[in-house]
PDB file of C-alpha atoms in Angstrom:
ATOM      1  CA  MET A   1     -20.852  -3.512   9.078  1.00  0.00           C
ATOM      2  CA  VAL A   2     -18.702  -6.647   9.068  1.00  0.00           C
ATOM      3  CA  ILE A   3     -17.063  -7.459   5.727  1.00  0.00           C
ATOM      4  CA  PRO A   4     -15.988 -11.100   5.228  1.00  0.00           C
ATOM      5  CA  ILE A   5     -12.257 -11.770   4.871  1.00  0.00           C
ATOM      6  CA  THR A   6     -12.678 -13.172   1.340  1.00  0.00           C
ATOM      7  CA  VAL A   7     -14.496 -10.017   0.188  1.00  0.00           C
ATOM      8  CA  LEU A   8     -11.754  -7.821   1.651  1.00  0.00           C
ATOM      9  CA  ARG A   9      -9.132  -9.893  -0.138  1.00  0.00           C
ATOM     10  CA  ILE A  10     -10.973  -9.507  -3.469  1.00  0.00           C
ATOM     11  CA  LEU A  11     -11.344  -5.763  -2.961  1.00  0.00           C
ATOM     12  CA  LYS A  12      -7.624  -5.417  -2.212  1.00  0.00           C
ATOM     13  CA  LYS A  13      -6.760  -7.357  -5.361  1.00  0.00           C
ATOM     14  CA  LEU A  14      -9.081  -5.205  -7.475  1.00  0.00           C
ATOM     15  CA  ARG A  15      -7.576  -2.049  -6.013  1.00  0.00           C
ATOM     16  CA  ARG A  16      -4.059  -3.295  -6.756  1.00  0.00           C
ATOM     17  CA  VAL A  17      -5.019  -4.247 -10.328  1.00  0.00           C
ATOM     18  CA  THR A  18      -6.644  -0.904 -11.096  1.00  0.00           C
ATOM     19  CA  ARG A  19      -3.496   0.895  -9.939  1.00  0.00           C
ATOM     20  CA  SER A  20      -1.112  -1.161 -12.091  1.00  0.00           C
ATOM     21  CA  VAL A  21       0.537   0.004 -15.319  1.00  0.00           C
ATOM     22  CA  VAL A  22      -0.695  -3.184 -16.997  1.00  0.00           C
ATOM     23  CA  PHE A  23      -4.306  -2.156 -16.387  1.00  0.00           C
ATOM     24  CA  TYR A  24      -3.876   1.322 -17.889  1.00  0.00           C
ATOM     25  CA  SER A  25      -1.845  -0.063 -20.803  1.00  0.00           C
ATOM     26  CA  LEU A  26      -4.578  -2.601 -21.537  1.00  0.00           C
ATOM     27  CA  ILE A  27      -7.287   0.077 -21.409  1.00  0.00           C
ATOM     28  CA  LEU A  28      -5.261   2.285 -23.783  1.00  0.00           C
ATOM     29  CA  PHE A  29      -4.735  -0.656 -26.142  1.00  0.00           C
ATOM     30  CA  LEU A  30      -8.470  -1.439 -26.235  1.00  0.00           C
ATOM     31  CA  VAL A  31      -9.339   2.222 -26.814  1.00  0.00           C
ATOM     32  CA  ILE A  32      -6.945   2.472 -29.767  1.00  0.00           C
ATOM     33  CA  LEU A  33      -8.183  -0.841 -31.158  1.00  0.00           C
ATOM     34  CA  PHE A  34     -11.922  -0.226 -31.045  1.00  0.00           C
ATOM     35  CA  VAL A  35     -12.023   3.564 -31.458  1.00  0.00           C
ATOM     36  CA  GLY A  36      -9.449   3.414 -34.241  1.00  0.00           C
ATOM     37  CA  ALA A  37     -11.458   0.664 -35.928  1.00  0.00           C
ATOM     38  CA  LEU A  38     -14.643   2.760 -35.641  1.00  0.00           C
ATOM     39  CA  VAL A  39     -12.964   5.778 -37.241  1.00  0.00           C
ATOM     40  CA  MET A  40     -11.529   3.657 -40.057  1.00  0.00           C
ATOM     41  CA  TYR A  41     -14.909   2.001 -40.608  1.00  0.00           C
ATOM     42  CA  LEU A  42     -16.724   5.344 -40.836  1.00  0.00           C
ATOM     43  CA  ILE A  43     -14.138   6.685 -43.306  1.00  0.00           C
ATOM     44  CA  GLU A  44     -13.741   3.621 -45.526  1.00  0.00           C
ATOM     45  CA  HIS A  45     -17.216   2.069 -45.389  1.00  0.00           C
ATOM     46  CA  GLY A  46     -18.984   2.326 -48.722  1.00  0.00           C
ATOM     47  CA  LYS A  47     -15.760   3.275 -50.493  1.00  0.00           C
ATOM     48  CA  ASN A  48     -13.693   0.200 -49.722  1.00  0.00           C
ATOM     49  CA  PRO A  49     -15.043  -3.389 -49.912  1.00  0.00           C
ATOM     50  CA  GLY A  50     -12.477  -4.441 -47.318  1.00  0.00           C
ATOM     51  CA  PHE A  51     -14.301  -2.360 -44.686  1.00  0.00           C
ATOM     52  CA  ASN A  52     -17.787  -3.722 -45.378  1.00  0.00           C
ATOM     53  CA  ASN A  53     -18.311  -4.404 -41.649  1.00  0.00           C
ATOM     54  CA  TYR A  54     -16.959  -3.231 -38.306  1.00  0.00           C
ATOM     55  CA  PHE A  55     -15.199  -6.536 -37.561  1.00  0.00           C
ATOM     56  CA  ASN A  56     -12.980  -6.140 -40.626  1.00  0.00           C
ATOM     57  CA  ALA A  57     -12.039  -2.664 -39.368  1.00  0.00           C
ATOM     58  CA  VAL A  58     -11.062  -4.137 -35.987  1.00  0.00           C
ATOM     59  CA  TRP A  59      -9.069  -6.839 -37.794  1.00  0.00           C
ATOM     60  CA  PHE A  60      -7.262  -4.173 -39.846  1.00  0.00           C
ATOM     61  CA  VAL A  61      -6.289  -2.106 -36.774  1.00  0.00           C
ATOM     62  CA  MET A  62      -5.114  -5.231 -34.947  1.00  0.00           C
ATOM     63  CA  GLU A  63      -2.950  -6.134 -37.938  1.00  0.00           C
ATOM     64  CA  THR A  64      -1.561  -2.616 -38.011  1.00  0.00           C
ATOM     65  CA  ILE A  65      -0.652  -2.107 -34.356  1.00  0.00           C
ATOM     66  CA  THR A  66       0.847  -5.606 -34.019  1.00  0.00           C
ATOM     67  CA  THR A  67       2.919  -5.003 -37.202  1.00  0.00           C
ATOM     68  CA  VAL A  68       1.625  -8.259 -38.737  1.00  0.00           C
ATOM     69  CA  GLY A  69       0.298  -6.530 -41.863  1.00  0.00           C
ATOM     70  CA  TYR A  70      -1.206  -9.361 -43.939  1.00  0.00           C
ATOM     71  CA  GLY A  71      -2.319  -6.809 -46.511  1.00  0.00           C
ATOM     72  CA  ASP A  72      -5.745  -8.384 -46.960  1.00  0.00           C
ATOM     73  CA  VAL A  73      -7.426  -5.147 -45.792  1.00  0.00           C
ATOM     74  CA  VAL A  74      -5.920  -1.747 -46.660  1.00  0.00           C
ATOM     75  CA  PRO A  75      -7.333   1.804 -46.685  1.00  0.00           C
ATOM     76  CA  ASN A  76      -8.116   3.325 -50.067  1.00  0.00           C
ATOM     77  CA  THR A  77      -8.948   6.923 -49.169  1.00  0.00           C
ATOM     78  CA  TYR A  78      -6.380   9.584 -48.354  1.00  0.00           C
ATOM     79  CA  LEU A  79      -8.150  10.362 -45.079  1.00  0.00           C
ATOM     80  CA  GLY A  80      -8.105   6.685 -44.143  1.00  0.00           C
ATOM     81  CA  LYS A  81      -4.383   6.461 -44.886  1.00  0.00           C
ATOM     82  CA  LEU A  82      -3.769   9.606 -42.832  1.00  0.00           C
ATOM     83  CA  VAL A  83      -5.657   8.178 -39.838  1.00  0.00           C
ATOM     84  CA  ASP A  84      -3.781   4.915 -40.227  1.00  0.00           C
ATOM     85  CA  MET A  85      -0.477   6.840 -40.109  1.00  0.00           C
ATOM     86  CA  VAL A  86      -1.538   8.054 -36.661  1.00  0.00           C
ATOM     87  CA  ILE A  87      -2.730   4.631 -35.509  1.00  0.00           C
ATOM     88  CA  MET A  88       0.561   2.941 -36.480  1.00  0.00           C
ATOM     89  CA  PRO A  89       3.046   4.691 -34.128  1.00  0.00           C
ATOM     90  CA  VAL A  90       0.536   5.159 -31.305  1.00  0.00           C
ATOM     91  CA  GLY A  91      -0.575   1.525 -31.493  1.00  0.00           C
ATOM     92  CA  ILE A  92       2.958   0.149 -31.690  1.00  0.00           C
ATOM     93  CA  ALA A  93       4.006   2.291 -28.706  1.00  0.00           C
ATOM     94  CA  THR A  94       0.990   1.035 -26.736  1.00  0.00           C
ATOM     95  CA  ILE A  95       1.748  -2.598 -27.570  1.00  0.00           C
ATOM     96  CA  SER A  96       5.361  -2.078 -26.469  1.00  0.00           C
ATOM     97  CA  LEU A  97       4.225  -0.478 -23.213  1.00  0.00           C
ATOM     98  CA  LEU A  98       1.748  -3.293 -22.571  1.00  0.00           C
ATOM     99  CA  THR A  99       4.247  -6.100 -23.178  1.00  0.00           C
ATOM    100  CA  ALA A 100       6.951  -4.336 -21.148  1.00  0.00           C
ATOM    101  CA  SER A 101       4.589  -3.743 -18.219  1.00  0.00           C
ATOM    102  CA  ILE A 102       3.419  -7.371 -18.278  1.00  0.00           C
ATOM    103  CA  ALA A 103       7.034  -8.595 -18.323  1.00  0.00           C
ATOM    104  CA  THR A 104       7.879  -6.268 -15.418  1.00  0.00           C
ATOM    105  CA  GLU A 105       4.851  -7.439 -13.445  1.00  0.00           C
ATOM    106  CA  LEU A 106       5.730 -11.100 -13.976  1.00  0.00           C
ATOM    107  CA  THR A 107       9.335 -10.456 -12.918  1.00  0.00           C
ATOM    108  CA  ASN A 108       8.192  -8.628  -9.778  1.00  0.00           C
ATOM    109  CA  MET A 109       5.800 -11.458  -8.970  1.00  0.00           C
ATOM    110  CA  ALA A 110       8.596 -14.016  -9.334  1.00  0.00           C
ATOM    111  CA  ILE A 111      10.918 -11.992  -7.082  1.00  0.00           C
ATOM    112  CA  THR A 112       8.162 -11.415  -4.510  1.00  0.00           C
ATOM    113  CA  ARG A 113       7.272 -15.095  -4.504  1.00  0.00           C
ATOM    114  CA  SER A 114      10.893 -16.218  -4.137  1.00  0.00           C
ATOM    115  CA  MET A 115      11.238 -13.933  -1.094  1.00  0.00           C
ATOM    116  CA  GLY A 116       7.957 -15.177   0.373  1.00  0.00           C
ATOM    117  CA  HIS A 117       6.253 -11.771   0.413  1.00  0.00           C
ATOM    118  CA  HIS A 118       3.253 -12.954  -1.593  1.00  0.00           C
ATOM    119  CA  ALA A 119      -0.183 -14.256  -0.671  1.00  0.00           C
ATOM    120  CA  THR A 120      -0.738 -17.900  -1.532  1.00  0.00           C
ATOM    121  CA  SER A 121      -3.541 -18.990  -3.826  1.00  0.00           C
ATOM    122  CA  LYS A 122      -3.606 -22.487  -2.378  1.00  0.00           C
ATOM    123  CA  GLY A 123      -6.553 -24.096  -0.661  1.00  0.00           C
ATOM    124  CA  ARG A 124      -7.014 -27.376   1.250  1.00  0.00           C
ATOM    125  CA  HIS A 125      -3.259 -27.371   1.850  1.00  0.00           C
ATOM    126  CA  VAL A 126      -1.066 -28.208   4.848  1.00  0.00           C
ATOM    127  CA  ILE A 127       0.574 -25.329   6.709  1.00  0.00           C
ATOM    128  CA  ILE A 128       3.644 -25.882   8.854  1.00  0.00           C
ATOM    129  CA  ILE A 129       4.496 -23.355  11.591  1.00  0.00           C
ATOM    130  CA  GLY A 130       7.396 -23.506  14.005  1.00  0.00           C
ATOM    131  CA  ASP A 131      11.141 -23.890  14.348  1.00  0.00           C
ATOM    132  CA  ALA A 132      12.863 -24.461  11.003  1.00  0.00           C
ATOM    133  CA  ASP A 133      14.636 -27.695  11.938  1.00  0.00           C
ATOM    134  CA  ARG A 134      11.528 -29.262  13.437  1.00  0.00           C
ATOM    135  CA  SER A 135       9.427 -28.082  10.476  1.00  0.00           C
ATOM    136  CA  LEU A 136      11.843 -29.537   7.929  1.00  0.00           C
ATOM    137  CA  ARG A 137      11.722 -32.922   9.673  1.00  0.00           C
ATOM    138  CA  VAL A 138       7.916 -32.895   9.609  1.00  0.00           C
ATOM    139  CA  ILE A 139       7.866 -31.817   5.952  1.00  0.00           C
ATOM    140  CA  ASN A 140      10.207 -34.674   5.046  1.00  0.00           C
ATOM    141  CA  VAL A 141       7.931 -37.131   6.847  1.00  0.00           C
ATOM    142  CA  ILE A 142       4.848 -35.795   5.033  1.00  0.00           C
ATOM    143  CA  GLU A 143       6.554 -36.026   1.640  1.00  0.00           C
ATOM    144  CA  GLU A 144       7.727 -39.558   2.410  1.00  0.00           C
ATOM    145  CA  LEU A 145       4.145 -40.542   3.297  1.00  0.00           C
ATOM    146  CA  MET A 146       2.867 -38.941   0.097  1.00  0.00           C
ATOM    147  CA  SER A 147       5.420 -40.898  -1.905  1.00  0.00           C
ATOM    148  CA  ARG A 148       4.360 -44.179  -0.278  1.00  0.00           C
ATOM    149  CA  ARG A 149       0.667 -43.544  -0.811  1.00  0.00           C
ATOM    150  CA  SER A 150       1.056 -41.916  -4.260  1.00  0.00           C
ATOM    151  CA  GLU A 151      -0.795 -38.869  -3.007  1.00  0.00           C
ATOM    152  CA  VAL A 152      -0.134 -35.184  -3.616  1.00  0.00           C
ATOM    153  CA  VAL A 153      -0.723 -32.596  -0.894  1.00  0.00           C
ATOM    154  CA  ASP A 154       0.283 -28.953  -1.142  1.00  0.00           C
ATOM    155  CA  ILE A 155       2.579 -27.933   1.720  1.00  0.00           C
ATOM    156  CA  LEU A 156       3.309 -24.376   2.853  1.00  0.00           C
ATOM    157  CA  TYR A 157       5.820 -23.230   5.441  1.00  0.00           C
ATOM    158  CA  ILE A 158       5.466 -19.801   7.074  1.00  0.00           C
ATOM    159  CA  SER A 159       8.281 -18.194   9.041  1.00  0.00           C
ATOM    160  CA  ASN A 160       9.553 -14.708   9.860  1.00  0.00           C
ATOM    161  CA  GLY A 161      13.060 -15.813   8.874  1.00  0.00           C
ATOM    162  CA  ASP A 162      14.584 -16.466   5.479  1.00  0.00           C
ATOM    163  CA  ARG A 163      13.614 -19.453   3.391  1.00  0.00           C
ATOM    164  CA  PRO A 164      15.585 -22.456   4.707  1.00  0.00           C
ATOM    165  CA  PRO A 165      18.127 -23.602   2.087  1.00  0.00           C
ATOM    166  CA  SER A 166      17.112 -27.234   2.571  1.00  0.00           C
ATOM    167  CA  LEU A 167      13.389 -26.549   2.164  1.00  0.00           C
ATOM    168  CA  PRO A 168      12.138 -28.692  -0.758  1.00  0.00           C
ATOM    169  CA  SER A 169      11.466 -26.691  -3.908  1.00  0.00           C
ATOM    170  CA  ASP A 170       7.880 -27.932  -4.144  1.00  0.00           C
ATOM    171  CA  VAL A 171       7.085 -26.522  -0.674  1.00  0.00           C
ATOM    172  CA  GLU A 172       5.758 -22.976  -0.838  1.00  0.00           C
ATOM    173  CA  PHE A 173       7.386 -20.479   1.518  1.00  0.00           C
ATOM    174  CA  VAL A 174       5.658 -17.409   2.952  1.00  0.00           C
ATOM    175  CA  HIS A 175       7.737 -14.894   4.855  1.00  0.00           C
ATOM    176  CA  GLY A 176       5.662 -13.532   7.712  1.00  0.00           C
ATOM    177  CA  ASP A 177       5.029 -13.442  11.427  1.00  0.00           C
ATOM    178  CA  PRO A 178       2.870 -16.444  12.386  1.00  0.00           C
ATOM    179  CA  PHE A 179       1.506 -14.410  15.309  1.00  0.00           C
ATOM    180  CA  ASN A 180       0.159 -11.795  12.891  1.00  0.00           C
ATOM    181  CA  ALA A 181      -3.330 -12.592  11.591  1.00  0.00           C
ATOM    182  CA  ASN A 182      -2.705 -10.865   8.258  1.00  0.00           C
ATOM    183  CA  ASP A 183       0.407 -12.959   7.631  1.00  0.00           C
ATOM    184  CA  LEU A 184      -1.489 -16.115   8.528  1.00  0.00           C
ATOM    185  CA  LEU A 185      -4.152 -15.129   6.023  1.00  0.00           C
ATOM    186  CA  ARG A 186      -1.444 -14.590   3.390  1.00  0.00           C
ATOM    187  CA  ALA A 187      -0.471 -18.190   4.042  1.00  0.00           C
ATOM    188  CA  GLY A 188      -4.097 -19.187   3.441  1.00  0.00           C
ATOM    189  CA  VAL A 189      -4.740 -20.427   6.962  1.00  0.00           C
ATOM    190  CA  ASP A 190      -8.460 -19.744   6.498  1.00  0.00           C
ATOM    191  CA  ARG A 191      -8.503 -22.199   3.551  1.00  0.00           C
ATOM    192  CA  ALA A 192      -6.065 -24.810   4.865  1.00  0.00           C
ATOM    193  CA  SER A 193      -7.159 -28.357   5.600  1.00  0.00           C
ATOM    194  CA  THR A 194      -4.440 -29.035   8.170  1.00  0.00           C
ATOM    195  CA  VAL A 195      -2.203 -26.802  10.266  1.00  0.00           C
ATOM    196  CA  VAL A 196       0.820 -28.252  12.067  1.00  0.00           C
ATOM    197  CA  ILE A 197       2.079 -26.027  14.902  1.00  0.00           C
ATOM    198  CA  LEU A 198       5.508 -26.896  16.263  1.00  0.00           C
ATOM    199  CA  PRO A 199       7.492 -25.337  19.140  1.00  0.00           C
ATOM    200  CA  PHE A 200       9.914 -22.548  18.407  1.00  0.00           C
ATOM    201  CA  ASN A 201      13.533 -22.642  19.496  1.00  0.00           C
ATOM    202  CA  ASP A 202      12.977 -21.087  22.942  1.00  0.00           C
ATOM    203  CA  VAL A 203      15.178 -21.783  25.945  1.00  0.00           C
ATOM    204  CA  ASP A 204      12.173 -21.632  28.243  1.00  0.00           C
ATOM    205  CA  VAL A 205       9.927 -24.646  27.620  1.00  0.00           C
ATOM    206  CA  LYS A 206       6.944 -22.861  29.156  1.00  0.00           C
ATOM    207  CA  ALA A 207       7.382 -19.939  26.769  1.00  0.00           C
ATOM    208  CA  ALA A 208       7.637 -22.297  23.785  1.00  0.00           C
ATOM    209  CA  ASP A 209       4.427 -24.090  24.780  1.00  0.00           C
ATOM    210  CA  ALA A 210       2.658 -20.786  25.409  1.00  0.00           C
ATOM    211  CA  LYS A 211       3.441 -19.717  21.829  1.00  0.00           C
ATOM    212  CA  VAL A 212       2.118 -23.002  20.465  1.00  0.00           C
ATOM    213  CA  ILE A 213      -1.125 -22.656  22.432  1.00  0.00           C
ATOM    214  CA  LEU A 214      -1.531 -19.014  21.371  1.00  0.00           C
ATOM    215  CA  LEU A 215      -1.024 -19.963  17.717  1.00  0.00           C
ATOM    216  CA  THR A 216      -3.518 -22.803  18.095  1.00  0.00           C
ATOM    217  CA  MET A 217      -6.175 -20.351  19.291  1.00  0.00           C
ATOM    218  CA  SER A 218      -5.354 -17.900  16.503  1.00  0.00           C
ATOM    219  CA  VAL A 219      -5.596 -20.565  13.811  1.00  0.00           C
ATOM    220  CA  ARG A 220      -8.837 -21.937  15.241  1.00  0.00           C
ATOM    221  CA  LYS A 221     -10.347 -18.451  15.214  1.00  0.00           C
ATOM    222  CA  LEU A 222      -9.410 -17.901  11.554  1.00  0.00           C
ATOM    223  CA  ASN A 223     -10.376 -21.406  10.449  1.00  0.00           C
ATOM    224  CA  PRO A 224     -12.934 -23.254  12.595  1.00  0.00           C
ATOM    225  CA  ASN A 225     -12.758 -26.316  10.330  1.00  0.00           C
ATOM    226  CA  ALA A 226      -8.996 -26.821  10.141  1.00  0.00           C
ATOM    227  CA  TYR A 227      -7.461 -30.001  11.530  1.00  0.00           C
ATOM    228  CA  ILE A 228      -4.802 -28.726  13.926  1.00  0.00           C
ATOM    229  CA  ILE A 229      -1.814 -30.731  15.113  1.00  0.00           C
ATOM    230  CA  ALA A 230       0.058 -28.950  17.912  1.00  0.00           C
ATOM    231  CA  GLU A 231       3.164 -30.131  19.745  1.00  0.00           C
ATOM    232  CA  VAL A 232       3.905 -29.062  23.305  1.00  0.00           C
ATOM    233  CA  LEU A 233       7.150 -29.848  25.098  1.00  0.00           C
ATOM    234  CA  ASN A 234       5.810 -30.001  28.638  1.00  0.00           C
ATOM    235  CA  GLU A 235       3.416 -32.829  29.443  1.00  0.00           C
ATOM    236  CA  ALA A 236       1.584 -30.588  31.906  1.00  0.00           C
ATOM    237  CA  ASP A 237       0.665 -28.170  29.088  1.00  0.00           C
ATOM    238  CA  ARG A 238      -1.368 -30.751  27.182  1.00  0.00           C
ATOM    239  CA  ASP A 239      -4.544 -29.823  29.043  1.00  0.00           C
ATOM    240  CA  TYR A 240      -4.091 -26.136  28.172  1.00  0.00           C
ATOM    241  CA  ALA A 241      -3.643 -27.044  24.512  1.00  0.00           C
TER     242      ALA A 241
END
């Protein structure tokens, strides 16, 4: 059975989400919220006008575990107060765990993105592949054209080296091997509108052109509809490209 690339990507994301601390913290929070509200409703209903429906019980537990405590709904029975004494510390601990795990996840995402080890969410963007100096010149030309025409196009540069210091901040960087299909997919080559393939800094011109032609075939296989611009150094290699 052949599974489409987009389905595989969704499955990988779901697997990563279900293994995260944020996911388990959120599930625990929802359990405490709704189960705690159900218990409080069953105990206080009929004895306390503040718990005349289940929604008010949910509102009360949310007030309690977030330490807001408006005081508009309070338990009247001793059993209700005892249950609430359990909900308070457990709920506050869960909220703390949830917020801490979300903050950690966001920090990790920011670090991963700054290092280029993420998968882009862009689509219909322009991908630049090739030697850093050549790529930077092309990126500058594209941004100059966008400025003249008052157009905005997302640009992404993929390289197996570090992010070039002079790379514009609005250009997304993905650290990866352009000759690796998985890294190309992380750069969103299957969703790109245009792919610019430039020669690498090889001493042998033939070797540089061979890499460009190989990348052209790889990109075309992953995205049959992409507009590909490829540069070869040897005039005789145009026909191969």
